[in-house]
XYZ file of C-alpha atoms in Angstrom:
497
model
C 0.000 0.000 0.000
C 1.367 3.272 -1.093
C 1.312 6.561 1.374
C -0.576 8.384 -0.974
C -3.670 5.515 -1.032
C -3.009 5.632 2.954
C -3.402 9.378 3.297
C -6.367 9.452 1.087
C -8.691 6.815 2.675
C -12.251 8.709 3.867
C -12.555 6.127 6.526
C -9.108 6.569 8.388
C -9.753 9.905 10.863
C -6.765 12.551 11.207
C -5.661 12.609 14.172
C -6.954 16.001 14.990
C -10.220 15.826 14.555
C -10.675 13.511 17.534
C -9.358 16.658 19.501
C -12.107 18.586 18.775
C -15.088 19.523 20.951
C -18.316 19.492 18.378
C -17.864 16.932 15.184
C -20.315 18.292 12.309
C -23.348 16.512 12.572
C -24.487 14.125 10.141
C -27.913 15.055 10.244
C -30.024 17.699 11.809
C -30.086 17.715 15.562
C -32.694 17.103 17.510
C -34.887 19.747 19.713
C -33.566 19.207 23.232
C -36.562 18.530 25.957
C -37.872 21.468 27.407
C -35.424 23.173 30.549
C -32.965 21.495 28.764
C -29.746 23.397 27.413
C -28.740 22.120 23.402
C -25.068 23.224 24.395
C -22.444 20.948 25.573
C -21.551 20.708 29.089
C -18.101 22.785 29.477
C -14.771 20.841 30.203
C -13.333 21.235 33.314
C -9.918 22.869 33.763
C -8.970 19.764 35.519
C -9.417 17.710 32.188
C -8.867 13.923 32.667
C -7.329 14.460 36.516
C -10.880 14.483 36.976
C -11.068 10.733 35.948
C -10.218 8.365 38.944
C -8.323 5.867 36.870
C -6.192 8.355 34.995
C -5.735 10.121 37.919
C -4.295 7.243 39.657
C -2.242 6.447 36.603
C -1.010 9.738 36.191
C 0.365 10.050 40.209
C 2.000 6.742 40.679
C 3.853 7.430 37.516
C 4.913 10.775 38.591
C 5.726 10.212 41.620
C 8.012 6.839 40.448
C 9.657 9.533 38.288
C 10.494 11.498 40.640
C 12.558 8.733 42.989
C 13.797 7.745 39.616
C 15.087 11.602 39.628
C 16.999 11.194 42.758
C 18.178 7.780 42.374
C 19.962 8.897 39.283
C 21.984 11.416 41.019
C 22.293 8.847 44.006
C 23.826 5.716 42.218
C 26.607 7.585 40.551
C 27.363 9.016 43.641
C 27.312 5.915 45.849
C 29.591 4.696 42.937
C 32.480 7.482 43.462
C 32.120 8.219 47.480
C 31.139 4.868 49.081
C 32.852 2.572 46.891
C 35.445 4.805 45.446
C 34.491 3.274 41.790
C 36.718 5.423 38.771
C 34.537 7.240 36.291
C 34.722 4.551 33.695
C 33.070 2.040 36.060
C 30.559 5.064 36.424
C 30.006 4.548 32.583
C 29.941 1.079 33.040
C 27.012 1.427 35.443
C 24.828 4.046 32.957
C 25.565 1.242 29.973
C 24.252 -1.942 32.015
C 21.024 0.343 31.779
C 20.830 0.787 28.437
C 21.896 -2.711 27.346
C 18.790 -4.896 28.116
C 16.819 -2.910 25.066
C 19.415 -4.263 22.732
C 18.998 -7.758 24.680
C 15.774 -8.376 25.294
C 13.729 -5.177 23.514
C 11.954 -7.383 20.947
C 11.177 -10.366 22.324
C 9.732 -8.233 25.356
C 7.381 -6.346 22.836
C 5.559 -9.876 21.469
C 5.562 -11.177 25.587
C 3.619 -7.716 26.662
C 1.111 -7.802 23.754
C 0.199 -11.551 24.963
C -0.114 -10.349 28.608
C -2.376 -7.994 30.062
C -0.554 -4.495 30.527
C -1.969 -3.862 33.233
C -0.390 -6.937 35.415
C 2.437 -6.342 33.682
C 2.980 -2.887 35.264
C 2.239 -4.246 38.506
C 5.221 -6.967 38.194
C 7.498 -4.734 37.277
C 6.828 -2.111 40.451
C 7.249 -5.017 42.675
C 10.563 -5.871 40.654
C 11.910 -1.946 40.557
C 11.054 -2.417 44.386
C 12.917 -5.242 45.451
C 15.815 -4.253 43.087
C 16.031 -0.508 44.298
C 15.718 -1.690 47.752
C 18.457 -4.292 48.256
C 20.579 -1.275 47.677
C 20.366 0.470 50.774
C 19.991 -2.457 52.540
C 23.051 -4.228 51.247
C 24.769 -0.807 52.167
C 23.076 -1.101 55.784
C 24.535 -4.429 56.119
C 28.008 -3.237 54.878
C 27.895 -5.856 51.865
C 27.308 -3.197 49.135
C 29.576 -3.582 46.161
C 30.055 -2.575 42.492
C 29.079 -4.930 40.847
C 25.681 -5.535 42.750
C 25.327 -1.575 41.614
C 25.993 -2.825 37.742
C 23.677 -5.830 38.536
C 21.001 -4.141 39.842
C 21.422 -1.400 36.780
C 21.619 -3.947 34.545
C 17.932 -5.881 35.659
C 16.886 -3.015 36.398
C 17.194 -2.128 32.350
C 15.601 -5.085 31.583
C 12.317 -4.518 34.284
C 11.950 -1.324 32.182
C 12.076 -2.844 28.423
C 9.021 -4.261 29.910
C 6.949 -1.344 31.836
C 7.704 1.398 29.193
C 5.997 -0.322 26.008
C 3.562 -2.019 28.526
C 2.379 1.526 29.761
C 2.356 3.144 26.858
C 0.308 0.222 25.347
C -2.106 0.407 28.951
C -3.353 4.185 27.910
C -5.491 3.425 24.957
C -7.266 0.719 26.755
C -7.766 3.773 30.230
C -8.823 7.035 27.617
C -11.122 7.022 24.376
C -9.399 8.092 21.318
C -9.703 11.613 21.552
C -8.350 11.775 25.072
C -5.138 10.449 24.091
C -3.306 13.696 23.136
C -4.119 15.148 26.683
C -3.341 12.099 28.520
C -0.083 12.007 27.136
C 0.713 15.823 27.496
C -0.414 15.249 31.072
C 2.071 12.968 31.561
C 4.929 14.048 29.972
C 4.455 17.066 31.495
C 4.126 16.114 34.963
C 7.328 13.935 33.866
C 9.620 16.590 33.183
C 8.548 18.593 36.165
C 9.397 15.675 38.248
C 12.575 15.071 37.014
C 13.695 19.091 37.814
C 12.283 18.786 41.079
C 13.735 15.088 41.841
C 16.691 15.964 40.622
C 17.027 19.273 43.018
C 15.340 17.389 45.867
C 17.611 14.729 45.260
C 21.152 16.813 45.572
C 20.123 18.768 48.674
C 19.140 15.153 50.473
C 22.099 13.607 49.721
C 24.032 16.630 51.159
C 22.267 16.295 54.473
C 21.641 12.444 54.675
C 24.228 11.240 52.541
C 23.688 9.011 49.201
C 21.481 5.838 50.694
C 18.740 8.123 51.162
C 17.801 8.740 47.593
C 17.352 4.409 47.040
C 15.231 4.796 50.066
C 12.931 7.000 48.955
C 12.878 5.686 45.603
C 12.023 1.899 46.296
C 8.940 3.887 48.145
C 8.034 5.557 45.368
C 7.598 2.137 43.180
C 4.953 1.223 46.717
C 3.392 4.180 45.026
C 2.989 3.285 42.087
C 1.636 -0.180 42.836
C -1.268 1.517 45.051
C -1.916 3.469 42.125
C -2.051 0.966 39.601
C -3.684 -1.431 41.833
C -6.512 1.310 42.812
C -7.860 1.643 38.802
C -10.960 0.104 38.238
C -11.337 -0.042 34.624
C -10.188 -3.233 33.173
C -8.520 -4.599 30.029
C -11.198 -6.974 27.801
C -7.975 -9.293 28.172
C -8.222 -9.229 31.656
C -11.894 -10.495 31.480
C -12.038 -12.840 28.637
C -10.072 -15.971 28.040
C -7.193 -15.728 25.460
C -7.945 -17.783 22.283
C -5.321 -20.319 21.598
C -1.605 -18.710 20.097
C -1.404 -19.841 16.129
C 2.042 -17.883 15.929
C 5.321 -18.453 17.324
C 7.144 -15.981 19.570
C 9.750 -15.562 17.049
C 7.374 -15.103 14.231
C 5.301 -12.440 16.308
C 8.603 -10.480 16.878
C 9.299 -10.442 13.229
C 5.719 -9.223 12.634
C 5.814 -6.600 15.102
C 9.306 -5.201 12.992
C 7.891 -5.361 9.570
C 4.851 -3.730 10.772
C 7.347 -0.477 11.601
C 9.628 -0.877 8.578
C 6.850 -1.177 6.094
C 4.690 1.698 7.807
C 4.812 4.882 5.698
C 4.795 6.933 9.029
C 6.080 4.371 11.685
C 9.058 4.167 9.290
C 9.967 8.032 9.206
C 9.249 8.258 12.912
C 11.686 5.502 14.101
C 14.343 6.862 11.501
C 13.921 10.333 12.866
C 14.371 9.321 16.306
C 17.373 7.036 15.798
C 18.989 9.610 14.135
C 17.731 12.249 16.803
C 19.260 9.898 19.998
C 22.153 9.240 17.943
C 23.132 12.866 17.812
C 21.622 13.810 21.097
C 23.591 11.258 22.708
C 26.816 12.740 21.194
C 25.532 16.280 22.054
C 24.836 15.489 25.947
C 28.223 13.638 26.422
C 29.526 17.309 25.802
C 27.316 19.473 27.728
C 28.777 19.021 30.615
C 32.565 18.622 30.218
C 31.581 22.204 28.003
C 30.284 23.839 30.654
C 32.814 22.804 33.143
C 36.133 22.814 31.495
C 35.234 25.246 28.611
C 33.144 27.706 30.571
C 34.936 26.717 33.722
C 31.629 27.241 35.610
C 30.579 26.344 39.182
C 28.873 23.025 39.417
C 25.668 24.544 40.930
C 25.452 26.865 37.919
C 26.046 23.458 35.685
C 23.157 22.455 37.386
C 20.805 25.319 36.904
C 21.645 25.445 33.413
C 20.688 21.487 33.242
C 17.483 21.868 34.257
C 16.387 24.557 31.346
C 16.279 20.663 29.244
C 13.348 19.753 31.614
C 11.864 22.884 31.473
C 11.674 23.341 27.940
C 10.264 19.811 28.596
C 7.308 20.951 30.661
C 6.751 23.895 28.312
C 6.431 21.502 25.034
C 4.088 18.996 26.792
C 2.095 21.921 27.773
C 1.561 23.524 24.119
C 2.184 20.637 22.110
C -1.769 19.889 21.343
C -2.441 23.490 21.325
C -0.568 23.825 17.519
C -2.528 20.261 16.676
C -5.713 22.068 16.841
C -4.799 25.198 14.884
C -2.593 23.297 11.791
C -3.087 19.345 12.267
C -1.041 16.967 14.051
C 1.653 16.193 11.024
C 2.135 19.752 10.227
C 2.757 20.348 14.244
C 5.284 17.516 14.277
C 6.925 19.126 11.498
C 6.890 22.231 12.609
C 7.896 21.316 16.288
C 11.205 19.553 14.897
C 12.280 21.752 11.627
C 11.521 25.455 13.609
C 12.789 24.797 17.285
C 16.037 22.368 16.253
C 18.437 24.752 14.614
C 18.247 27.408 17.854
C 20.374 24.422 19.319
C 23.303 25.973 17.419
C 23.104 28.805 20.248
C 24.835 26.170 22.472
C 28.792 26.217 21.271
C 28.291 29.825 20.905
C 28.070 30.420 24.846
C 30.474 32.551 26.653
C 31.290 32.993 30.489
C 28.928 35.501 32.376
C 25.709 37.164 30.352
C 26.750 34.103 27.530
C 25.827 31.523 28.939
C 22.083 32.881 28.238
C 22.942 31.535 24.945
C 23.394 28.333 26.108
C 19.847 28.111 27.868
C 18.095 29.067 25.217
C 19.976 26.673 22.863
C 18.706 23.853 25.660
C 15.403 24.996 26.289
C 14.102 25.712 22.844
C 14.899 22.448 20.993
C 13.701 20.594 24.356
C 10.153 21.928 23.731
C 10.741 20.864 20.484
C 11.288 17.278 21.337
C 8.418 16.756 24.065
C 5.912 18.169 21.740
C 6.710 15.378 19.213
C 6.458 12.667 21.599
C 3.069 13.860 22.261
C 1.861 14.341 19.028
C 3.904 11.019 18.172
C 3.069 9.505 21.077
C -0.647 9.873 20.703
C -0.724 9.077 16.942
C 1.370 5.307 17.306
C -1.156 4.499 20.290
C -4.257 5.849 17.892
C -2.820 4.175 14.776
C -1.831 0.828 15.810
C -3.363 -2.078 16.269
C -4.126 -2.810 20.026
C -2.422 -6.177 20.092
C 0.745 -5.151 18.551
C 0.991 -1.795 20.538
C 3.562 -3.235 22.859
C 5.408 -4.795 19.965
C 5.534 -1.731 17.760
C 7.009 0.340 20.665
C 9.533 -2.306 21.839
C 10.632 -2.309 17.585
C 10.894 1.342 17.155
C 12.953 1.448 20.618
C 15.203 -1.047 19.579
C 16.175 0.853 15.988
C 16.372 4.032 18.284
C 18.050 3.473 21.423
C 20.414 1.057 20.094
C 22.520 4.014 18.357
C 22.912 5.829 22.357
C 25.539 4.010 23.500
C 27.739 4.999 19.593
C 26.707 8.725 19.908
C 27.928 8.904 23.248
C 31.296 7.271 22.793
C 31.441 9.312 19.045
C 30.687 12.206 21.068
C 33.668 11.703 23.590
C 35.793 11.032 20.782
C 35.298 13.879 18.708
C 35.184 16.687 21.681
C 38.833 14.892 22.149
C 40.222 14.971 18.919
C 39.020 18.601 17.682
C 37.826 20.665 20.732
C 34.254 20.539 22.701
C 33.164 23.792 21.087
C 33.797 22.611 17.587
C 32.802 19.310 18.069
C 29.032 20.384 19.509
C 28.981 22.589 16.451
C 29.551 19.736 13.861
C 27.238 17.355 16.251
C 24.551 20.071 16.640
C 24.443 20.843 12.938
C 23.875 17.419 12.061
C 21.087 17.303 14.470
C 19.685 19.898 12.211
C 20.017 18.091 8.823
C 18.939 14.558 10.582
C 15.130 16.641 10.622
C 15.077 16.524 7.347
C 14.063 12.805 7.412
C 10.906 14.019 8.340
C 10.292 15.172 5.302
C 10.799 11.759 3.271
C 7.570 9.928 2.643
C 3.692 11.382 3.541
C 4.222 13.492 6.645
C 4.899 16.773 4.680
C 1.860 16.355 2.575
C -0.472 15.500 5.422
C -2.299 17.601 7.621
C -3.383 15.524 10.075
C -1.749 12.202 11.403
C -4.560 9.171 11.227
C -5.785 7.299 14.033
C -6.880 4.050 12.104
C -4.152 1.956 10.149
C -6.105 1.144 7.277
C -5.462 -2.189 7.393
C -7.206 -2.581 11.006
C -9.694 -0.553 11.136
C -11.549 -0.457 14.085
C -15.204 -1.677 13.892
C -18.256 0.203 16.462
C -19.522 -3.544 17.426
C -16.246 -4.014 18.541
C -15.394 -1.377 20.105
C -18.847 -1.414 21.801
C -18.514 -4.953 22.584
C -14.934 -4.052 24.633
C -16.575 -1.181 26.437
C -19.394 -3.783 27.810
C -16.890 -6.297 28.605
C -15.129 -3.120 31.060
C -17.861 -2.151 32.518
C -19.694 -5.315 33.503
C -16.399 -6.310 34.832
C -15.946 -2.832 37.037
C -19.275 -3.759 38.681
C -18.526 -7.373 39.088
C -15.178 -6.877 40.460
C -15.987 -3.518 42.912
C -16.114 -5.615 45.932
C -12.875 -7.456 45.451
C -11.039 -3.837 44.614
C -12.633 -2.460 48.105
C -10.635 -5.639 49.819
C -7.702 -5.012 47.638
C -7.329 -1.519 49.034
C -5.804 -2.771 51.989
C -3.027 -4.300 50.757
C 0.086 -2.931 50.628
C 1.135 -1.943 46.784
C 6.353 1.037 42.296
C 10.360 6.655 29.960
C 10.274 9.470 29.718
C 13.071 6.771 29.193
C 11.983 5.563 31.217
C 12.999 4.329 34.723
C-alpha cells in the first residue's frame, strides 16, 4: 500500500479531529426537551485528573519519576564516594542500563502484547522495588559492592524494556481516542517537572543524609505506584475474557511486530527520525557538561541550573504541544515542532562565560520543547494508529532501531570533543542534528495535515469497540467488591525508569 492511497482513505480519521469539541453533525439535531440546554456541558480545567483511573495512573507514575530523579543522582554518587568506583566504572554502570533494550527489547514487545498491561505494570513495580531496595539495605549491612550496583542497573534495564511499552500500550485501553493527546501531554508534562524537582530534591538530600537516602525514597516511590495501579478500576477486555489459543510463534510475532514499523509509511519516518535524533543527542549530551565545566569553567551549581532549562523546555512543550494540533493538524505540528525549534540548538557552542551563557539556555530549552511536543503528538498518533495487540510490539521495535545508536553517539561524542575541541565538536554534532530533521520530510508526513488514528489495514469496527466497552464495565461492577478488599493491601520513559 502506497502513502498516498493511505493518506487518502475517507474512513481513516486525522488525528486532529478527535481533539475537537463538536464533530459536524451528520444530520439535523434534535430539539432538546424542554429546561434542557442544546449546548455541551463545558470541560473542566482539571481535564482527565478528573477521571479516577487516569488520575491514579497519572500520580504513581509521577511520583516513580520522581525517585527515579533522585536515584539517578544517588547511584553515581554511591559509585564514586562509598565505593570509590573510577569514572569509567561510572560509565559502566549508565551502559548496564541501556543494554537490556538491545537484549531483550523485541522479544519483550511480542511477551507484553500476549499479557495484560496492566499486570504487567504491577510486576514490574514489585521488581523496581525489590531491586532498588536491596541497595540500601546491602549498604546497611556493609555488603554493598560494584558490581551488585551494575547488577542491579543492569535488571533493572531489563524490568523497564518491559513497563515502558507495557504503559504506553495500557493508555489506549484507560482514555477514548480523543483523550489520548491530553493524557499524554499530562504525563509528559508532569514527567519533566518531576525530574527538575527530583533531581534538586535529590542533591540537597544527599548533602544532608548522605547518598542511601535517595534508594530509600525511591524503592517507596515504586509502593506508590503499585497503590496506584492497583486502585484503577477499569479493566482490560484481556483481563476479562479468556485468550484464544496462540497460532504464531514468539519468534514469528517479533518479526511481525518489525515489519509492521519498517513497512509503515509513518512508523518508518518516525523511528528513523528518532534514531537519528538519539544518535546525535547522545553525542551532544556527552559534551554538555565537560563544556560547561572545562570550557566555561563554571561552578557546578550553575552546571546544574543550566541542566534543568532541558526539563523545562520539557514541561513547556508537553504543555503547548496539542495546542498547535488544533490550529494546523497533528503532522504539520510535528513538522513544525522539529524543523523550527532544532536549529536554535546551534546557540549552544556559541556560549560565553557571564551574560553568555544565556545563549546556552536558550539553545537547551528551545529544541527541548521541540522534542516533548513530538512525543506527544507522536506519542498519541502510534497508540491511535496501531493495532491494540501489537501496541507493545511496535514500541519495543521502534525502541530497539532508536536506542540502540545511544551508546555509539555517546562514545562518538567523547571522541570527537577529544580529537578537535568541545566547542567545535558540539557545532559539527549540533548541525547534524539539524540536517537529521530533514528525514521528516521523506515519505507522507509533509503532505499530510493531520496524522490518522486508524491503520487502514485494522480498522476499528463500532460492534467491537462497543462490545470491549461492555466487557469493562460489567467487569468494574462485578469486580468492585474485590477492589474495596484489595485496598488494603500494601502496593512502584520518559526513558523511562
Amino acid at each position: 500500500m502506497t502513502a498516498e492511497i493511505a493518506s487518502e482513505r475517507t474512513d481513516t480519521a486525522p488525528l486532529n479531529e478527535v481533539l475537537t469539541d463538536t464533530p459536524p453533525p451528520t444530520e439535523p439535531p434534535s430539539e432538546p426537551p424542554t429546561g434542557q440546554s442544546s449546548d455541551p456541558a463545558p470541560k473542566s480545567r482539571w481535564g482527565l485528573l478528573k477521571d479516577g483511573d487516569f488520575r491514579r495512573l497519572w500520580l504513581g507514575e509521577t511520583t516513580s519519576t520522581f525517585g527515579n530523579a533522585m536515584s539517578g543522582i544517588a547511584v553515581p554518587v554511591i559509585a564514586l564516594t562509598v565505593l570509590g568506583a573510577s569514572s569509567a566504572s561510572v560509565g559502566l554502570i549508565n551502559a548496564a542500563s541501556w543494554l537490556p533494550w538491545l537484549l531483550v527489547g523485541l522479544p519483550a514487545g511480542a511477551w507484553i502484547d500476549r499479557l495484560p498491561r496492566r499486570r504487567t505494570l504491577l510486576a514490574c513495580d514489585i521488581a523496581f522495588f525489590v531491586l532498588v531496595a536491596s541497595v540500601p539495605l546491602a549498604a546497611w549491612l556493609g555488603v554493598l559492592t560494584l558490581t551488585q550496583l551494575i547488577v542491579v542497573c543492569l535488571l533493572g534495564g531489563v524490568v523497564s524494556v518491559f513497563f515502558a511499552p507495557a504503559y504506553g500500550a495500557y493508555l489506549p485501553s484507560l482514555l477514548k481516542k480523543e483523550d489520548l493527546p491530553e493524557g499524554n501531554a499530562k504525563l509528559q508534562g508532569s514527567s519533566q517537572a518531576a525530574v527538575v524537582a527530583g533531581s534538586s530534591a535529590g542533591g540537597g538530600l544527599i548533602q544532608v543524609f548522605g547518598p542511601i537516602i535517595g534508594m530509600v525514597l525511591d524503592a517507596a516511590t515504586f509502593v506508590v505506584s503499585f497503590v496506584c495501579l492497583l486502585g484503577i478500576k477499569k479493566r482490560e477486555p484481556r483481563e476479562t475474557t479468556k485468550p484464544e489459543p496462540r497460532t504464531t510463534t514468539l519468534r514469528q510475532e517479533i518479526a511481525q511486530g518489525f515489519k509492521f514499523v519498517v513497512r509503515d509509511p509513518y512508523l518508518r519516518v518516525l523511528t528513523g527520525g528518532a534514531a537519528v535524533d538519539n544518535l546525535l543527542l547522545a553525542a551532544g549530551h556527552a559534551l554538555l557538561v565537560v563544556f560547561l565545566v572545562r570550557t566555561l569553567d563554571l561552578h557546578p551549581t550553575v552546571v546544574g541550573i543550566l541542566m534543568a532549562f532541558d526539563c523545562l523546555g520539557g514541561v513547556l512543550g508537553a504543555t503547548v504541544a496539542n495546542k498547535l494540533s488544533k490550529k494546523i493538524g497533528t503532522a504539520r505540528a510535528l513538522l513544525t515542532w522539529s524543523l523550527v525549534t532544532t536549529p536554535f540548538g546551534l546557540l549552544i557552542p556559541l556560549a560565553t562565560e557571564g551574560p553568555g551563557v544565556a545563549l546556552f539556555a536558550l539553545g537547551l530549552l528551545i529544541p527541548s520543547i521541540g522534542i516533548v511536543a513530538n512525543n506527544v503528538i507522536g506519542g498519541s498518533f502510534r497508540q491511535a494508529y496501531c493495532p491494540p495487540d501489537m501496541l507493545g510490539r511496535v514500541a519495543t521495535s521502534g525502541s530497539f532501531v532508536s536506542f540502540s545508536l545511544i551508546p555509539l553517539g555517546a562514545l562518538g561524542g567523547g571522541f570527537l570533543g577529544q580529537a578537535i575541541g568541545v566547542r567545535e565538536a558540539l557545532f559539527i554534532v549540533l548541525l547534524l542534528g539539524c540536517v537529521g530533521k530533514l528525514i521528516l520530510l521523506i515519505g507522507p508526513l509533509k503532505s499530510t495535515r493531520d496524522l490518522p488514528t486508524e491503520h487502514p489495514d485494522y480498522p476499528a469496527t463500532p460492534e467491537a469497540d462497543a462490545t470491549s466497552d461492555s466487557v469493562a464495565d460489567s467487569d468494574s461492577a462485578a469486580t468492585a467488591e474485590l477492589e474495596a478488599k484489595s485496598d488494603t493491601i500494601t502496593k512502584t520513559d520518559g526513558a523511562d525508569r
